[in-house]
Coordinates of C-alpha atoms in Angstrom, one line a residue:
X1 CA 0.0 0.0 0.0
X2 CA 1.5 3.2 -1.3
X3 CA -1.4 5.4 -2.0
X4 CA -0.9 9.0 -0.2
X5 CA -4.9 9.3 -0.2
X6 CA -4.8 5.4 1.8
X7 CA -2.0 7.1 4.4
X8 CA -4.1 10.1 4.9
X9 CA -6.9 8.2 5.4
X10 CA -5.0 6.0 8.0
X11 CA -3.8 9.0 10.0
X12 CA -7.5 10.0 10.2
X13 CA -8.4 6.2 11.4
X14 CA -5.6 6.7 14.6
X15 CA -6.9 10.1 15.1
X16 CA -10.5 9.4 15.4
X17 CA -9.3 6.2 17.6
X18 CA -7.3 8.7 20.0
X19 CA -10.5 11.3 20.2
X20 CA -12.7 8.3 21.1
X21 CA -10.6 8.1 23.9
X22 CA -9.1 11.2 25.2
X23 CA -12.8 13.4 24.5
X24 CA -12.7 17.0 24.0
X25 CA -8.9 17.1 23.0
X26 CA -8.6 17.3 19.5
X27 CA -6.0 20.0 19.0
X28 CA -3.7 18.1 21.4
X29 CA -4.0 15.1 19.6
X30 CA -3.0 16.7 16.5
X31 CA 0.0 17.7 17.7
X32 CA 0.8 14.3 19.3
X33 CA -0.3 12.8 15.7
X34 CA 2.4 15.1 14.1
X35 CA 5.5 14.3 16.4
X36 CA 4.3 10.5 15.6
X37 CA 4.6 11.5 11.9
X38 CA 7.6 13.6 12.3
X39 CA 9.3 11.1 14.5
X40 CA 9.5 13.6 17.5
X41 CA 9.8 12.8 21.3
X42 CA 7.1 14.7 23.5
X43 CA 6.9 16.6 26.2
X44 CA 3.7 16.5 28.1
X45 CA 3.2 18.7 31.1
X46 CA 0.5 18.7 32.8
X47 CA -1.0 18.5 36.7
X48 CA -2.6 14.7 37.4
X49 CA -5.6 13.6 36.4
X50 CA -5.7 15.2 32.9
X51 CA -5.3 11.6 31.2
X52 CA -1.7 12.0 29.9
X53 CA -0.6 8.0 30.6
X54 CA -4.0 7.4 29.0
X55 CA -3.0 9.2 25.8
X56 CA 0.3 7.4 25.0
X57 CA -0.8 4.1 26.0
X58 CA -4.2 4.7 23.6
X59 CA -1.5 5.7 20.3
X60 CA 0.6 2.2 21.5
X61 CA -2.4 -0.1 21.2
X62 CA -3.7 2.2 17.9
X63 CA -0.6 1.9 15.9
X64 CA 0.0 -2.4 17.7
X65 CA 3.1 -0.6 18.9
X66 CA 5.3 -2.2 22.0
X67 CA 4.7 0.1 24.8
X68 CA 7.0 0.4 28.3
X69 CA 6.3 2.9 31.1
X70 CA 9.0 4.0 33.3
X71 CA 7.7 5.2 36.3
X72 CA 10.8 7.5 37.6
X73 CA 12.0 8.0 41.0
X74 CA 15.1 9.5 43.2
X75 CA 15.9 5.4 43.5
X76 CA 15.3 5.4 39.6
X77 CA 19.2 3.7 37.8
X78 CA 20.2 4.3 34.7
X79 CA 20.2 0.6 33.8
X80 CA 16.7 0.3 35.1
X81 CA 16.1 2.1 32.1
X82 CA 18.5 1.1 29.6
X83 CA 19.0 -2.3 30.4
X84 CA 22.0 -4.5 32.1
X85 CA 24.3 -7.1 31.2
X86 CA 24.4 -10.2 33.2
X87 CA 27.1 -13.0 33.9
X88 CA 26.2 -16.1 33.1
X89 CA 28.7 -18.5 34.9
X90 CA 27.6 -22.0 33.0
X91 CA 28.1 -20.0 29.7
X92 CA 31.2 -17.9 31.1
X93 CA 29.8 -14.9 29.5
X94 CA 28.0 -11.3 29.5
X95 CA 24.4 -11.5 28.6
X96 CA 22.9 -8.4 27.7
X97 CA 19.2 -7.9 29.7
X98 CA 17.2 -5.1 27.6
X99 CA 15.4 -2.8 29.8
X100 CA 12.2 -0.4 28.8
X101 CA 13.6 1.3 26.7
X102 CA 13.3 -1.6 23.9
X103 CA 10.4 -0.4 22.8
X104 CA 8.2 1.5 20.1
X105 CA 6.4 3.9 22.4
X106 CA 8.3 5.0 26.0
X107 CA 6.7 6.7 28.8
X108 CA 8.6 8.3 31.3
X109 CA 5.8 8.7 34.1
X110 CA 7.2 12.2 35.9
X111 CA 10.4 12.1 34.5
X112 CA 11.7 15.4 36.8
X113 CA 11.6 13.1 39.3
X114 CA 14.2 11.2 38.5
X115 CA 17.9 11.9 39.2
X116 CA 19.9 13.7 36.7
X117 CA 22.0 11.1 36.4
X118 CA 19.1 9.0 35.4
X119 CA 18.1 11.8 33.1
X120 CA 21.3 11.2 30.9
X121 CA 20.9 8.0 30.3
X122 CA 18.4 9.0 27.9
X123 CA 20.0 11.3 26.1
X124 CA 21.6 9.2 23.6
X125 CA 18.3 7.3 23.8
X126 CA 16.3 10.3 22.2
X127 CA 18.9 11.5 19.9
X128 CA 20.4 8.5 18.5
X129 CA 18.0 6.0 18.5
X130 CA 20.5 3.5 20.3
X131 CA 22.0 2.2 23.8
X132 CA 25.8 1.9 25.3
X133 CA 25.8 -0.5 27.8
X134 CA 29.3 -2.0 28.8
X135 CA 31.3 -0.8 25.4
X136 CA 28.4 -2.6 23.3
X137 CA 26.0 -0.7 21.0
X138 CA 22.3 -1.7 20.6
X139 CA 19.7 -0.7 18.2
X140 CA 16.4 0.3 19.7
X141 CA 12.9 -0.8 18.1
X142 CA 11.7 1.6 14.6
X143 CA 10.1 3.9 15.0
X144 CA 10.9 4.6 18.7
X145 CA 9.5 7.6 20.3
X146 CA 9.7 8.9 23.9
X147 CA 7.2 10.2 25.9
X148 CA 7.7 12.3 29.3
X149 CA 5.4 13.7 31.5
X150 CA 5.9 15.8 34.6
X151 CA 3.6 17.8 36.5
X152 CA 4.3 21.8 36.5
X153 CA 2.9 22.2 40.5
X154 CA 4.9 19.9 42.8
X155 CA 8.2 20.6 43.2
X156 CA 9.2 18.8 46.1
X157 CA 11.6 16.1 45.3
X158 CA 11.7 16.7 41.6
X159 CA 15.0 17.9 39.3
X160 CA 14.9 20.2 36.7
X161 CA 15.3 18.9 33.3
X162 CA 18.7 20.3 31.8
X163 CA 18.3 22.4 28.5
X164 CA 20.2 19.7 26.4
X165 CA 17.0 17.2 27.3
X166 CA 14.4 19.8 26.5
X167 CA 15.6 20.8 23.2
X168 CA 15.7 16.6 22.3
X169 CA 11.7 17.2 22.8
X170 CA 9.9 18.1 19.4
X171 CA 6.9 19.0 21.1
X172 CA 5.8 20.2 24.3
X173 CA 2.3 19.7 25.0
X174 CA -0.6 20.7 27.8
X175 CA -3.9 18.4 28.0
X176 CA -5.7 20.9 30.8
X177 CA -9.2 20.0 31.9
X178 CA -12.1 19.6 29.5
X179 CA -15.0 21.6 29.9
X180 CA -17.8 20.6 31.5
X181 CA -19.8 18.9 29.0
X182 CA -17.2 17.1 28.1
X183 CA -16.0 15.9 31.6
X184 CA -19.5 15.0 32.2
X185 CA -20.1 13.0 29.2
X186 CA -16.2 11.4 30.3
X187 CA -17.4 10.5 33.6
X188 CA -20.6 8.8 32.2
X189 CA -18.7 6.7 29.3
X190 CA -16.4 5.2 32.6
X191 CA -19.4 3.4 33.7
X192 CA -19.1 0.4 31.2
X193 CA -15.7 0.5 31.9
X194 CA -12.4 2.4 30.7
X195 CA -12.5 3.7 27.3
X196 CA -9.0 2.3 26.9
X197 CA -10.1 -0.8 27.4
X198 CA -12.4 -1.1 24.2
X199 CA -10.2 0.7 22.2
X200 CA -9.5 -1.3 18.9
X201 CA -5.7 -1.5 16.9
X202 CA -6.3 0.0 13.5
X203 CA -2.6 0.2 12.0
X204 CA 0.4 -1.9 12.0
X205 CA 4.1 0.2 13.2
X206 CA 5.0 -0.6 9.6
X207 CA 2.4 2.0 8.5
X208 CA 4.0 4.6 10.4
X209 CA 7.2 3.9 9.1
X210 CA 5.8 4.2 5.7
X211 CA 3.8 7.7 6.4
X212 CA 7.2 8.9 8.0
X213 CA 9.0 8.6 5.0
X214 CA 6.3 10.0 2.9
X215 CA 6.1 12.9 5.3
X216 CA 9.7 13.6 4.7
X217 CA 9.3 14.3 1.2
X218 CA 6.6 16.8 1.6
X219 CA 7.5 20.1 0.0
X220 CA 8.4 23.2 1.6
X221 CA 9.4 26.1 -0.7
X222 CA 12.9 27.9 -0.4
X223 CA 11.4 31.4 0.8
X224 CA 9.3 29.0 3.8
X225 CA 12.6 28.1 5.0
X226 CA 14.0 31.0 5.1
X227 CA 10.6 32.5 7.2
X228 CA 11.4 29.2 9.4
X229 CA 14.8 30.3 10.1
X230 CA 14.4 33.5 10.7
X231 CA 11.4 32.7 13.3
X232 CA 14.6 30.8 14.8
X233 CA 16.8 33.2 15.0
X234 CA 14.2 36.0 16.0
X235 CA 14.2 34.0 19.3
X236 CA 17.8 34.4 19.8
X237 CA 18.3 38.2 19.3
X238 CA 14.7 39.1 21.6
X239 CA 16.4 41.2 24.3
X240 CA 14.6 39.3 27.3
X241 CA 16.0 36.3 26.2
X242 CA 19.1 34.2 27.8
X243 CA 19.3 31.3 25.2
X244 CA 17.3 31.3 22.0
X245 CA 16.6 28.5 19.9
X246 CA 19.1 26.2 18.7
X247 CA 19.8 24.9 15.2
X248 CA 18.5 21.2 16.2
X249 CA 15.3 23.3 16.9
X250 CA 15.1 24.2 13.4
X251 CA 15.3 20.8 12.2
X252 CA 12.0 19.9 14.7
X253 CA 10.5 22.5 13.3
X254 CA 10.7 21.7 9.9
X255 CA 10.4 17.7 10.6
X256 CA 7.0 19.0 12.7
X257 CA 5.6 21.6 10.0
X258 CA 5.9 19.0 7.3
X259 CA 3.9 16.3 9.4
X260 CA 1.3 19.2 10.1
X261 CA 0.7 20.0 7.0
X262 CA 0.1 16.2 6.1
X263 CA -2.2 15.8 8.4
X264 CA -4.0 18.8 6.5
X265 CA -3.8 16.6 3.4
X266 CA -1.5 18.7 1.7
X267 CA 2.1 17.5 0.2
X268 CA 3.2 20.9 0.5
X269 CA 3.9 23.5 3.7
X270 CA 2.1 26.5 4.0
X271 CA 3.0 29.7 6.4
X272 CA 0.3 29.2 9.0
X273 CA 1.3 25.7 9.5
X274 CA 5.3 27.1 10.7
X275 CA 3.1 29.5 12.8
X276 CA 0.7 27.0 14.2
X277 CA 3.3 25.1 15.5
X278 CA 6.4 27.5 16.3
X279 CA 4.3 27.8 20.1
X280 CA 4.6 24.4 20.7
X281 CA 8.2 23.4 19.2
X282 CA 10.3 26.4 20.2
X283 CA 8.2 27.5 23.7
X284 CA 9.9 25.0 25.4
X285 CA 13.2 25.5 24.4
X286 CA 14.2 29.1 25.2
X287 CA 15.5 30.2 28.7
X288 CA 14.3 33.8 29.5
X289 CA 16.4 36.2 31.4
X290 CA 16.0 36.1 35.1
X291 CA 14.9 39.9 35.3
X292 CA 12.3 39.5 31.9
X293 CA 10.6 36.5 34.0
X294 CA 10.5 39.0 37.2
X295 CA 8.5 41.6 34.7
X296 CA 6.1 38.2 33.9
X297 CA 7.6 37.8 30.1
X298 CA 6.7 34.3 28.7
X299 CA 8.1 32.3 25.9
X300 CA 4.9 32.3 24.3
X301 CA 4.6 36.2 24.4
X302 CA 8.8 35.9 22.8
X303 CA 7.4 33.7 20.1
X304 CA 4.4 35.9 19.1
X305 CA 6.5 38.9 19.1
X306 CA 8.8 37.2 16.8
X307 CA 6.3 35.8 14.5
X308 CA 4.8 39.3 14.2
X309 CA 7.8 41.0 13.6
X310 CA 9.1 38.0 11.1
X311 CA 8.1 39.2 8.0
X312 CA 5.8 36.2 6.1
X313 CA 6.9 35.7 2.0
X314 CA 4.3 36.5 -0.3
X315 CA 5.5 33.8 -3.6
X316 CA 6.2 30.9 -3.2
X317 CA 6.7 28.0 -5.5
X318 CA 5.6 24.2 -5.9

């Protein structure tokens, strides 16, 4: 099957799965469907409740993709994550153990709850696609994407997550709470039983690895770029803030905006779709000065300054 109409189709399939299960959240799930497309890990942040572990355990049993959950912790090791190698004395030999992490879909339950130490270990996880345990080099699943959540109130016991780990997230996302109609008709669907639990696989992982590669050759016009870029580098010159965003966020961008604009069933990007998104790729990634966050500046107020002062181009070819 290599039809783009039959992957477009399919994409709508997962998303109507998802919205059957997480109600009232539509443009949350499209931006979890576009990291899935663009091969992005996510951020979400969120307090509890809000049915974040619900969300990425619905897309694993969508797409029949292996899922793990980490659930992290001060006690939290590396290797609990990545995985160990054991001796085996009646074969006189190292035996790798895989850990979690060997897996299509990862959640890390409150991950700023786990050391920073701990942290690191899934750095080369997010980036490279791969684990080092004891000199030795292993593959991890394809596709492989990461999922973290941590929640923005309690700070007791938690550890801030380093800039180099934020900026490995394509996406950073917030569920909130639904409205009332739509927590009511939640809490009336839960008497049958959890949604999650009638919630039907309708794609294979080998489809997403197909409508990844498709995604990647959507278009995106010369002068888009260069409004893409320049969006980036807006953020770095704003004078309130500290660290801007960084080249790899340029990349998420681009891998995001051409995801986005397949899910709009286009095979080409369009301006809105860079500034749909910029919030939710670069917000998460730039580090205000301490004195602009005393006067209440936000990175989401940076970003729409930017966009409004980025100047959009008018022809563009296909």
């Amino acid at each position: 099957m290599d039809n783009p109409n039959t992957d477009m189709q399919l994409c709508s399939v997962i998303r109507q799965n998802l919205e059957s299960c997480i109600l009232g959240k539509s443009k949350e799930i499209g931006l979890l469907m576009t990291a899935l497309l663009a091969g992005g890990h996510v951020l979400l942040e969120d307090v509890p409740g809000t049915g974040k572990t619900q969300l990425v355990k619905a897309l694993a049993r969508s797409i029949g993709g292996q899922f793990r959950r980490i659930q992290c912790n001060p006690d939290l090791l590396p290797t609990d994550i990545t995985g160990v190698s054991i001796f085996h004395p009646r074969d006189e030999q190292f035996v790798f153990r895989p850990g979690p992490v060997m897996a299509n879909i990862l959640l890390a339950d409150e991950i700023n709850r786990a050391t920073t130490k701990t942290q690191s270990a899934l750095l080369e996880v997010m980036e490279e696609r791969r684990v080092s345990v004891d000199g030795f080099t292993h593959d991890l699943p394809s596709p492989f994407l990461l999922f973290a959540t941590q929640n923005p109130i309690e700070f007791e016991g938690t550890y801030t997550l380093p800039e180099a780990q934020l900026d490995r997230f394509m996406v950073k996302l917030t569920l909130g709470y639904p409205d009332e109609a739509t927590e009511l008709q939640m809490v009336l669907s839960h008497q049958s039983g959890q949604l999650l639990d009638r919630l039907e696989q309708v794609a294979e992982v080998e489809d997403i690895l197909r409508i990844q590669e498709r995604v990647r050759r959507v278009h995106i016009d010369e002068a888009l770029g260069d409004y893409l870029i320049r969006i980036v580098r807006g953020t770095r010159e704003h004078a309130g803030v500290q660290l801007g965003a960084s080249p790899r966020a340029a990349i998420s961008l681009l891998g995001a905006v051409k995801a986005y604009a397949f899910l709009q069933s286009r095979d080409y990007v369009l301006p809105d779709d860079i500034k749909d998104l910029v919030p939710s790729v670069l917000g998460h990634r730039l580090l205000l000065h301490t004195e602009s966050r005393i006067n209440g500046l936000t990175p989401d107020e940076v970003i729409e300054e930017v966009v409004q002062q980025t100047k959009v181009p008018i022809r563009l070819e296909r």
